[in-house]
């Protein structure tokens, strides 16, 4: 990297600068490893300890013997496979709904410009002003008895999927991206006789990969991290998400089993994150900077 | 458009053309609304209608299935609840502490990381790891660390010959403990956003500042901060809006109340009103108070981010 920053290369080149640089770097690397990786290590290690060793004071740094049975017991007792499957099912369902409906809406508002489109967009953006926590209670009462269709959505995946579509931020992000697609390309498509759907599918979407990536990450991470809404709307233990399931089972299992369960609950996304970290991190910053 | 053959009666041609145009416009609108309808329905049911309902609920009372209009009664009732003022104090304390830790710390970390020529990718990865963890896992983890008996934090303090703390068990430190956990869990995203912003600062500005004899702190104050001002102010607003709505961390770490109610935030109180006391009206009234307070910040945020684009 030749890009210069706060501290000049000349200063860094001097012996004193070099010593300082490497000292600070060493301190930060050690500190960060302890602060951010330490808890993960603690989780994995304590999940391996026996009940007796877990309670020992002072605690042992490395478990004396590996009780992998904790992990298998926690996996079965807390039914982690089901919780994990539920969470993925909700997350990718929400992703599909958001991709289809939000992309459709953004494309319509950006390119097809229907009558009242501006008003609809304005009303969507207005929801950004309403703090999400304020809407939880009326939203909950609404899904108990959805007006017109008179259906109770509690304990059904729709209760996660449909409200996730009401993401004005995503629509805004997508619309702005679609706005930037050159009109000539769309004109060319329409001269070739492409329908609106065909233009969206074959011209606009292939050009929008970066923004679709950002929206997808937001959609999946949103469901993955949510707690209050799924806790309220999915009371059936068999249908719960990872967050809610672990929370409701956390008091009934031995501590070392619980910690083993936590370690396993963190493992899948951490693995996904390590594999896709470059895309995830660039996607996140791109979204936040432009949004 | 070329004029049609003049032999035809003009009126009919125009009528035909406008009819054709109308038909086309109608079809175009039909397609456009077809693309829009799914999202609009979702918004109607799960966003716009609940918004209206929130306003209605705040002035209604539901008893045994019957709903009755009670005017400002819910507000009066909520204001008289001593827990109301405590919840606001707790929330403001949380927001204040979170601004010192959660707003400042990521910036400092980003400024330091940006100087490194080595291990930057590794450090970025580390600081972002907690963001990817399920929040309940992080919270339960911190519960173990905070335990006054075998908890890791008190062991560390002991090692440093510092007095042990009660952490979540004492009204004085409970909120700070919640903020520390919350910062650990969330600081990754802010740090990455700041890092991206810092990388956009032209290096010549620092060179120019050096020629003027500016030291490290002056360079930060006169170059780094002004250059990232827009992002900083957006993040500040976002932080305020988010922290005033904090729920998961206090709810999970201290069961919502904490010692002497020291961690009951406004949203925790909304939750209690709605789902423990079954007073939806009170919950809605509280929600409206929060809405009024935060609407200003939200408006400012939307305004600033619009400026940011143009």
PDB file of N, CA, C and O in Angstrom, chain A residues 78-137:
ATOM      1  N   UNK A  78     -31.055 -29.829  23.285  1.00  0.00           N
ATOM      2  CA  UNK A  78     -31.597 -28.539  22.858  1.00  0.00           C
ATOM      3  C   UNK A  78     -32.117 -28.598  21.426  1.00  0.00           C
ATOM      4  O   UNK A  78     -32.617 -27.596  20.916  1.00  0.00           O
ATOM      5  N   UNK A  79     -31.990 -29.755  20.811  1.00  0.00           N
ATOM      6  CA  UNK A  79     -32.472 -29.930  19.444  1.00  0.00           C
ATOM      7  C   UNK A  79     -31.928 -28.838  18.525  1.00  0.00           C
ATOM      8  O   UNK A  79     -32.658 -28.164  17.806  1.00  0.00           O
ATOM      9  N   UNK A  80     -30.601 -28.671  18.593  1.00  0.00           N
ATOM     10  CA  UNK A  80     -29.980 -27.574  17.853  1.00  0.00           C
ATOM     11  C   UNK A  80     -30.174 -27.706  16.352  1.00  0.00           C
ATOM     12  O   UNK A  80     -30.297 -26.712  15.647  1.00  0.00           O
ATOM     13  N   UNK A  81     -30.218 -28.968  15.867  1.00  0.00           N
ATOM     14  CA  UNK A  81     -30.383 -29.152  14.430  1.00  0.00           C
ATOM     15  C   UNK A  81     -31.680 -28.500  13.978  1.00  0.00           C
ATOM     16  O   UNK A  81     -31.734 -27.803  12.964  1.00  0.00           O
ATOM     17  N   UNK A  82     -32.745 -28.695  14.768  1.00  0.00           N
ATOM     18  CA  UNK A  82     -34.036 -28.106  14.398  1.00  0.00           C
ATOM     19  C   UNK A  82     -33.991 -26.582  14.485  1.00  0.00           C
ATOM     20  O   UNK A  82     -34.455 -25.882  13.581  1.00  0.00           O
ATOM     21  N   UNK A  83     -33.407 -26.066  15.584  1.00  0.00           N
ATOM     22  CA  UNK A  83     -33.339 -24.611  15.738  1.00  0.00           C
ATOM     23  C   UNK A  83     -32.573 -23.979  14.586  1.00  0.00           C
ATOM     24  O   UNK A  83     -32.960 -22.951  14.035  1.00  0.00           O
ATOM     25  N   UNK A  84     -31.483 -24.649  14.229  1.00  0.00           N
ATOM     26  CA  UNK A  84     -30.649 -24.137  13.148  1.00  0.00           C
ATOM     27  C   UNK A  84     -31.403 -24.171  11.829  1.00  0.00           C
ATOM     28  O   UNK A  84     -31.413 -23.205  11.060  1.00  0.00           O
ATOM     29  N   UNK A  85     -32.083 -25.299  11.604  1.00  0.00           N
ATOM     30  CA  UNK A  85     -32.856 -25.421  10.370  1.00  0.00           C
ATOM     31  C   UNK A  85     -33.940 -24.347  10.314  1.00  0.00           C
ATOM     32  O   UNK A  85     -34.115 -23.676   9.293  1.00  0.00           O
ATOM     33  N   UNK A  86     -34.667 -24.162  11.445  1.00  0.00           N
ATOM     34  CA  UNK A  86     -35.714 -23.135  11.487  1.00  0.00           C
ATOM     35  C   UNK A  86     -35.152 -21.772  11.108  1.00  0.00           C
ATOM     36  O   UNK A  86     -35.712 -21.058  10.288  1.00  0.00           O
ATOM     37  N   UNK A  87     -34.027 -21.413  11.756  1.00  0.00           N
ATOM     38  CA  UNK A  87     -33.462 -20.098  11.515  1.00  0.00           C
ATOM     39  C   UNK A  87     -33.110 -19.921  10.042  1.00  0.00           C
ATOM     40  O   UNK A  87     -33.412 -18.888   9.439  1.00  0.00           O
ATOM     41  N   UNK A  88     -32.482 -20.946   9.462  1.00  0.00           N
ATOM     42  CA  UNK A  88     -32.101 -20.845   8.051  1.00  0.00           C
ATOM     43  C   UNK A  88     -33.343 -20.752   7.165  1.00  0.00           C
ATOM     44  O   UNK A  88     -33.383 -19.977   6.205  1.00  0.00           O
ATOM     45  N   UNK A  89     -34.351 -21.537   7.515  1.00  0.00           N
ATOM     46  CA  UNK A  89     -35.596 -21.544   6.751  1.00  0.00           C
ATOM     47  C   UNK A  89     -36.233 -20.149   6.757  1.00  0.00           C
ATOM     48  O   UNK A  89     -36.627 -19.620   5.715  1.00  0.00           O
ATOM     49  N   UNK A  90     -36.300 -19.531   7.950  1.00  0.00           N
ATOM     50  CA  UNK A  90     -36.867 -18.189   8.037  1.00  0.00           C
ATOM     51  C   UNK A  90     -35.985 -17.180   7.304  1.00  0.00           C
ATOM     52  O   UNK A  90     -36.485 -16.308   6.598  1.00  0.00           O
ATOM     53  N   UNK A  91     -34.675 -17.304   7.497  1.00  0.00           N
ATOM     54  CA  UNK A  91     -33.771 -16.308   6.925  1.00  0.00           C
ATOM     55  C   UNK A  91     -33.814 -16.351   5.400  1.00  0.00           C
ATOM     56  O   UNK A  91     -33.931 -15.315   4.746  1.00  0.00           O
ATOM     57  N   UNK A  92     -33.761 -17.562   4.830  1.00  0.00           N
ATOM     58  CA  UNK A  92     -33.717 -17.615   3.374  1.00  0.00           C
ATOM     59  C   UNK A  92     -35.098 -17.376   2.769  1.00  0.00           C
ATOM     60  O   UNK A  92     -35.196 -16.840   1.655  1.00  0.00           O
ATOM     61  N   UNK A  93     -36.150 -17.715   3.525  1.00  0.00           N
ATOM     62  CA  UNK A  93     -37.484 -17.348   3.069  1.00  0.00           C
ATOM     63  C   UNK A  93     -37.626 -15.835   3.024  1.00  0.00           C
ATOM     64  O   UNK A  93     -38.115 -15.271   2.035  1.00  0.00           O
ATOM     65  N   UNK A  94     -37.178 -15.170   4.088  1.00  0.00           N
ATOM     66  CA  UNK A  94     -37.246 -13.711   4.128  1.00  0.00           C
ATOM     67  C   UNK A  94     -36.425 -13.126   2.989  1.00  0.00           C
ATOM     68  O   UNK A  94     -36.837 -12.161   2.339  1.00  0.00           O
ATOM     69  N   UNK A  95     -35.280 -13.737   2.726  1.00  0.00           N
ATOM     70  CA  UNK A  95     -34.437 -13.271   1.629  1.00  0.00           C
ATOM     71  C   UNK A  95     -35.189 -13.375   0.302  1.00  0.00           C
ATOM     72  O   UNK A  95     -35.209 -12.427  -0.487  1.00  0.00           O
ATOM     73  N   UNK A  96     -35.833 -14.530   0.076  1.00  0.00           N
ATOM     74  CA  UNK A  96     -36.555 -14.721  -1.188  1.00  0.00           C
ATOM     75  C   UNK A  96     -37.672 -13.693  -1.322  1.00  0.00           C
ATOM     76  O   UNK A  96     -37.827 -13.059  -2.374  1.00  0.00           O
ATOM     77  N   UNK A  97     -38.448 -13.496  -0.257  1.00  0.00           N
ATOM     78  CA  UNK A  97     -39.543 -12.534  -0.325  1.00  0.00           C
ATOM     79  C   UNK A  97     -39.022 -11.131  -0.579  1.00  0.00           C
ATOM     80  O   UNK A  97     -39.587 -10.380  -1.371  1.00  0.00           O
ATOM     81  N   UNK A  98     -37.946 -10.783   0.114  1.00  0.00           N
ATOM     82  CA  UNK A  98     -37.416  -9.431  -0.066  1.00  0.00           C
ATOM     83  C   UNK A  98     -36.871  -9.251  -1.468  1.00  0.00           C
ATOM     84  O   UNK A  98     -37.065  -8.204  -2.082  1.00  0.00           O
ATOM     85  N   UNK A  99     -36.186 -10.284  -1.980  1.00  0.00           N
ATOM     86  CA  UNK A  99     -35.609 -10.137  -3.317  1.00  0.00           C
ATOM     87  C   UNK A  99     -36.716  -9.982  -4.353  1.00  0.00           C
ATOM     88  O   UNK A  99     -36.633  -9.134  -5.235  1.00  0.00           O
ATOM     89  N   UNK A 100     -37.763 -10.781  -4.242  1.00  0.00           N
ATOM     90  CA  UNK A 100     -38.816 -10.707  -5.257  1.00  0.00           C
ATOM     91  C   UNK A 100     -39.638  -9.425  -5.095  1.00  0.00           C
ATOM     92  O   UNK A 100     -39.768  -8.633  -6.032  1.00  0.00           O
ATOM     93  N   UNK A 101     -40.178  -9.197  -3.903  1.00  0.00           N
ATOM     94  CA  UNK A 101     -41.129  -8.096  -3.741  1.00  0.00           C
ATOM     95  C   UNK A 101     -40.441  -6.732  -3.677  1.00  0.00           C
ATOM     96  O   UNK A 101     -40.911  -5.771  -4.284  1.00  0.00           O
ATOM     97  N   UNK A 102     -39.333  -6.632  -2.946  1.00  0.00           N
ATOM     98  CA  UNK A 102     -38.664  -5.335  -2.844  1.00  0.00           C
ATOM     99  C   UNK A 102     -38.012  -4.945  -4.164  1.00  0.00           C
ATOM    100  O   UNK A 102     -38.051  -3.785  -4.567  1.00  0.00           O
ATOM    101  N   UNK A 103     -37.417  -5.930  -4.850  1.00  0.00           N
ATOM    102  CA  UNK A 103     -36.817  -5.618  -6.147  1.00  0.00           C
ATOM    103  C   UNK A 103     -37.912  -5.192  -7.117  1.00  0.00           C
ATOM    104  O   UNK A 103     -37.769  -4.199  -7.839  1.00  0.00           O
ATOM    105  N   UNK A 104     -39.038  -5.908  -7.107  1.00  0.00           N
ATOM    106  CA  UNK A 104     -40.155  -5.544  -7.974  1.00  0.00           C
ATOM    107  C   UNK A 104     -40.628  -4.124  -7.699  1.00  0.00           C
ATOM    108  O   UNK A 104     -40.797  -3.321  -8.621  1.00  0.00           O
ATOM    109  N   UNK A 105     -40.799  -3.815  -6.420  1.00  0.00           N
ATOM    110  CA  UNK A 105     -41.290  -2.489  -6.052  1.00  0.00           C
ATOM    111  C   UNK A 105     -40.283  -1.416  -6.460  1.00  0.00           C
ATOM    112  O   UNK A 105     -40.655  -0.393  -7.050  1.00  0.00           O
ATOM    113  N   UNK A 106     -39.012  -1.658  -6.174  1.00  0.00           N
ATOM    114  CA  UNK A 106     -37.996  -0.658  -6.491  1.00  0.00           C
ATOM    115  C   UNK A 106     -37.911  -0.450  -8.000  1.00  0.00           C
ATOM    116  O   UNK A 106     -37.795   0.680  -8.478  1.00  0.00           O
ATOM    117  N   UNK A 107     -38.012  -1.538  -8.773  1.00  0.00           N
ATOM    118  CA  UNK A 107     -37.945  -1.443 -10.228  1.00  0.00           C
ATOM    119  C   UNK A 107     -39.132  -0.651 -10.752  1.00  0.00           C
ATOM    120  O   UNK A 107     -38.989   0.243 -11.597  1.00  0.00           O
ATOM    121  N   UNK A 108     -40.293  -0.951 -10.203  1.00  0.00           N
ATOM    122  CA  UNK A 108     -41.493  -0.238 -10.627  1.00  0.00           C
ATOM    123  C   UNK A 108     -41.365   1.254 -10.316  1.00  0.00           C
ATOM    124  O   UNK A 108     -41.620   2.098 -11.166  1.00  0.00           O
ATOM    125  N   UNK A 109     -40.942   1.578  -9.089  1.00  0.00           N
ATOM    126  CA  UNK A 109     -40.861   2.975  -8.688  1.00  0.00           C
ATOM    127  C   UNK A 109     -39.766   3.710  -9.444  1.00  0.00           C
ATOM    128  O   UNK A 109     -39.882   4.898  -9.728  1.00  0.00           O
ATOM    129  N   UNK A 110     -38.703   2.984  -9.779  1.00  0.00           N
ATOM    130  CA  UNK A 110     -37.583   3.634 -10.426  1.00  0.00           C
ATOM    131  C   UNK A 110     -37.796   3.760 -11.926  1.00  0.00           C
ATOM    132  O   UNK A 110     -37.488   4.784 -12.521  1.00  0.00           O
ATOM    133  N   UNK A 111     -38.320   2.706 -12.565  1.00  0.00           N
ATOM    134  CA  UNK A 111     -38.331   2.653 -14.028  1.00  0.00           C
ATOM    135  C   UNK A 111     -39.707   2.750 -14.654  1.00  0.00           C
ATOM    136  O   UNK A 111     -39.850   3.303 -15.735  1.00  0.00           O
ATOM    137  N   UNK A 112     -40.715   2.176 -14.029  1.00  0.00           N
ATOM    138  CA  UNK A 112     -42.030   2.153 -14.674  1.00  0.00           C
ATOM    139  C   UNK A 112     -42.867   3.358 -14.251  1.00  0.00           C
ATOM    140  O   UNK A 112     -43.815   3.718 -14.906  1.00  0.00           O
ATOM    141  N   UNK A 113     -42.508   3.932 -13.146  1.00  0.00           N
ATOM    142  CA  UNK A 113     -43.136   5.159 -12.632  1.00  0.00           C
ATOM    143  C   UNK A 113     -44.652   5.162 -12.747  1.00  0.00           C
ATOM    144  O   UNK A 113     -45.220   5.905 -13.549  1.00  0.00           O
ATOM    145  N   UNK A 114     -45.331   4.380 -11.953  1.00  0.00           N
ATOM    146  CA  UNK A 114     -46.785   4.332 -12.036  1.00  0.00           C
ATOM    147  C   UNK A 114     -47.426   5.573 -11.424  1.00  0.00           C
ATOM    148  O   UNK A 114     -46.752   6.336 -10.716  1.00  0.00           O
ATOM    149  N   UNK A 115     -48.711   5.743 -11.699  1.00  0.00           N
ATOM    150  CA  UNK A 115     -49.489   6.792 -11.050  1.00  0.00           C
ATOM    151  C   UNK A 115     -49.390   6.590  -9.533  1.00  0.00           C
ATOM    152  O   UNK A 115     -49.443   5.456  -9.055  1.00  0.00           O
ATOM    153  N   UNK A 116     -49.221   7.645  -8.794  1.00  0.00           N
ATOM    154  CA  UNK A 116     -49.116   7.602  -7.329  1.00  0.00           C
ATOM    155  C   UNK A 116     -47.814   6.964  -6.828  1.00  0.00           C
ATOM    156  O   UNK A 116     -47.644   6.757  -5.636  1.00  0.00           O
ATOM    157  N   UNK A 117     -46.903   6.661  -7.764  1.00  0.00           N
ATOM    158  CA  UNK A 117     -45.647   6.021  -7.358  1.00  0.00           C
ATOM    159  C   UNK A 117     -44.884   6.848  -6.341  1.00  0.00           C
ATOM    160  O   UNK A 117     -44.368   6.332  -5.359  1.00  0.00           O
ATOM    161  N   UNK A 118     -44.838   8.158  -6.593  1.00  0.00           N
ATOM    162  CA  UNK A 118     -44.096   9.040  -5.684  1.00  0.00           C
ATOM    163  C   UNK A 118     -44.687   9.000  -4.282  1.00  0.00           C
ATOM    164  O   UNK A 118     -43.961   8.978  -3.293  1.00  0.00           O
ATOM    165  N   UNK A 119     -46.021   9.003  -4.215  1.00  0.00           N
ATOM    166  CA  UNK A 119     -46.690   8.979  -2.908  1.00  0.00           C
ATOM    167  C   UNK A 119     -46.384   7.668  -2.185  1.00  0.00           C
ATOM    168  O   UNK A 119     -46.093   7.660  -0.981  1.00  0.00           O
ATOM    169  N   UNK A 120     -46.414   6.559  -2.949  1.00  0.00           N
ATOM    170  CA  UNK A 120     -46.123   5.261  -2.333  1.00  0.00           C
ATOM    171  C   UNK A 120     -44.695   5.245  -1.794  1.00  0.00           C
ATOM    172  O   UNK A 120     -44.455   4.829  -0.652  1.00  0.00           O
ATOM    173  N   UNK A 121     -43.770   5.741  -2.598  1.00  0.00           N
ATOM    174  CA  UNK A 121     -42.378   5.771  -2.138  1.00  0.00           C
ATOM    175  C   UNK A 121     -42.254   6.627  -0.876  1.00  0.00           C
ATOM    176  O   UNK A 121     -41.586   6.247   0.085  1.00  0.00           O
ATOM    177  N   UNK A 122     -42.920   7.773  -0.893  1.00  0.00           N
ATOM    178  CA  UNK A 122     -42.876   8.648   0.270  1.00  0.00           C
ATOM    179  C   UNK A 122     -43.398   7.959   1.519  1.00  0.00           C
ATOM    180  O   UNK A 122     -42.794   8.047   2.587  1.00  0.00           O
ATOM    181  N   UNK A 123     -44.499   7.236   1.351  1.00  0.00           N
ATOM    182  CA  UNK A 123     -45.060   6.544   2.512  1.00  0.00           C
ATOM    183  C   UNK A 123     -44.154   5.422   2.989  1.00  0.00           C
ATOM    184  O   UNK A 123     -44.082   5.125   4.178  1.00  0.00           O
ATOM    185  N   UNK A 124     -43.477   4.777   2.031  1.00  0.00           N
ATOM    186  CA  UNK A 124     -42.530   3.736   2.436  1.00  0.00           C
ATOM    187  C   UNK A 124     -41.373   4.355   3.214  1.00  0.00           C
ATOM    188  O   UNK A 124     -40.979   3.860   4.268  1.00  0.00           O
ATOM    189  N   UNK A 125     -40.836   5.461   2.691  1.00  0.00           N
ATOM    190  CA  UNK A 125     -39.699   6.097   3.358  1.00  0.00           C
ATOM    191  C   UNK A 125     -40.115   6.650   4.727  1.00  0.00           C
ATOM    192  O   UNK A 125     -39.303   6.684   5.651  1.00  0.00           O
ATOM    193  N   UNK A 126     -41.368   7.057   4.838  1.00  0.00           N
ATOM    194  CA  UNK A 126     -41.832   7.589   6.122  1.00  0.00           C
ATOM    195  C   UNK A 126     -41.701   6.542   7.228  1.00  0.00           C
ATOM    196  O   UNK A 126     -41.490   6.889   8.384  1.00  0.00           O
ATOM    197  N   UNK A 127     -41.807   5.259   6.856  1.00  0.00           N
ATOM    198  CA  UNK A 127     -41.705   4.231   7.897  1.00  0.00           C
ATOM    199  C   UNK A 127     -40.306   4.190   8.511  1.00  0.00           C
ATOM    200  O   UNK A 127     -40.131   3.667   9.600  1.00  0.00           O
ATOM    201  N   UNK A 128     -39.320   4.741   7.791  1.00  0.00           N
ATOM    202  CA  UNK A 128     -37.967   4.781   8.358  1.00  0.00           C
ATOM    203  C   UNK A 128     -37.919   5.669   9.593  1.00  0.00           C
ATOM    204  O   UNK A 128     -37.041   5.531  10.437  1.00  0.00           O
ATOM    205  N   UNK A 129     -38.858   6.617   9.656  1.00  0.00           N
ATOM    206  CA  UNK A 129     -38.860   7.559  10.774  1.00  0.00           C
ATOM    207  C   UNK A 129     -39.458   6.935  12.031  1.00  0.00           C
ATOM    208  O   UNK A 129     -39.323   7.478  13.115  1.00  0.00           O
ATOM    209  N   UNK A 130     -40.211   5.858  11.857  1.00  0.00           N
ATOM    210  CA  UNK A 130     -40.870   5.252  13.016  1.00  0.00           C
ATOM    211  C   UNK A 130     -39.903   4.263  13.651  1.00  0.00           C
ATOM    212  O   UNK A 130     -39.472   3.316  13.003  1.00  0.00           O
ATOM    213  N   UNK A 131     -39.541   4.472  14.909  1.00  0.00           N
ATOM    214  CA  UNK A 131     -38.641   3.515  15.557  1.00  0.00           C
ATOM    215  C   UNK A 131     -39.269   2.114  15.563  1.00  0.00           C
ATOM    216  O   UNK A 131     -40.449   1.975  15.880  1.00  0.00           O
ATOM    217  N   UNK A 132     -38.489   1.116  15.190  1.00  0.00           N
ATOM    218  CA  UNK A 132     -39.010  -0.244  15.057  1.00  0.00           C
ATOM    219  C   UNK A 132     -39.644  -0.726  16.358  1.00  0.00           C
ATOM    220  O   UNK A 132     -40.671  -1.402  16.348  1.00  0.00           O
ATOM    221  N   UNK A 133     -39.053  -0.338  17.494  1.00  0.00           N
ATOM    222  CA  UNK A 133     -39.557  -0.821  18.777  1.00  0.00           C
ATOM    223  C   UNK A 133     -40.975  -0.343  19.048  1.00  0.00           C
ATOM    224  O   UNK A 133     -41.739  -1.001  19.746  1.00  0.00           O
ATOM    225  N   UNK A 134     -41.324   0.812  18.488  1.00  0.00           N
ATOM    226  CA  UNK A 134     -42.655   1.365  18.710  1.00  0.00           C
ATOM    227  C   UNK A 134     -43.712   0.516  18.009  1.00  0.00           C
ATOM    228  O   UNK A 134     -44.832   0.378  18.472  1.00  0.00           O
ATOM    229  N   UNK A 135     -43.330  -0.055  16.860  1.00  0.00           N
ATOM    230  CA  UNK A 135     -44.309  -0.793  16.059  1.00  0.00           C
ATOM    231  C   UNK A 135     -44.530  -2.222  16.534  1.00  0.00           C
ATOM    232  O   UNK A 135     -45.454  -2.886  16.077  1.00  0.00           O
ATOM    233  N   UNK A 136     -43.675  -2.712  17.431  1.00  0.00           N
ATOM    234  CA  UNK A 136     -43.757  -4.129  17.791  1.00  0.00           C
ATOM    235  C   UNK A 136     -45.128  -4.498  18.340  1.00  0.00           C
ATOM    236  O   UNK A 136     -45.718  -5.498  17.929  1.00  0.00           O
ATOM    237  N   UNK A 137     -45.672  -3.669  19.237  1.00  0.00           N
ATOM    238  CA  UNK A 137     -46.951  -4.025  19.857  1.00  0.00           C
ATOM    239  C   UNK A 137     -48.103  -4.024  18.839  1.00  0.00           C
ATOM    240  O   UNK A 137     -48.801  -5.034  18.704  1.00  0.00           O
TER     241      UNK A 137
END
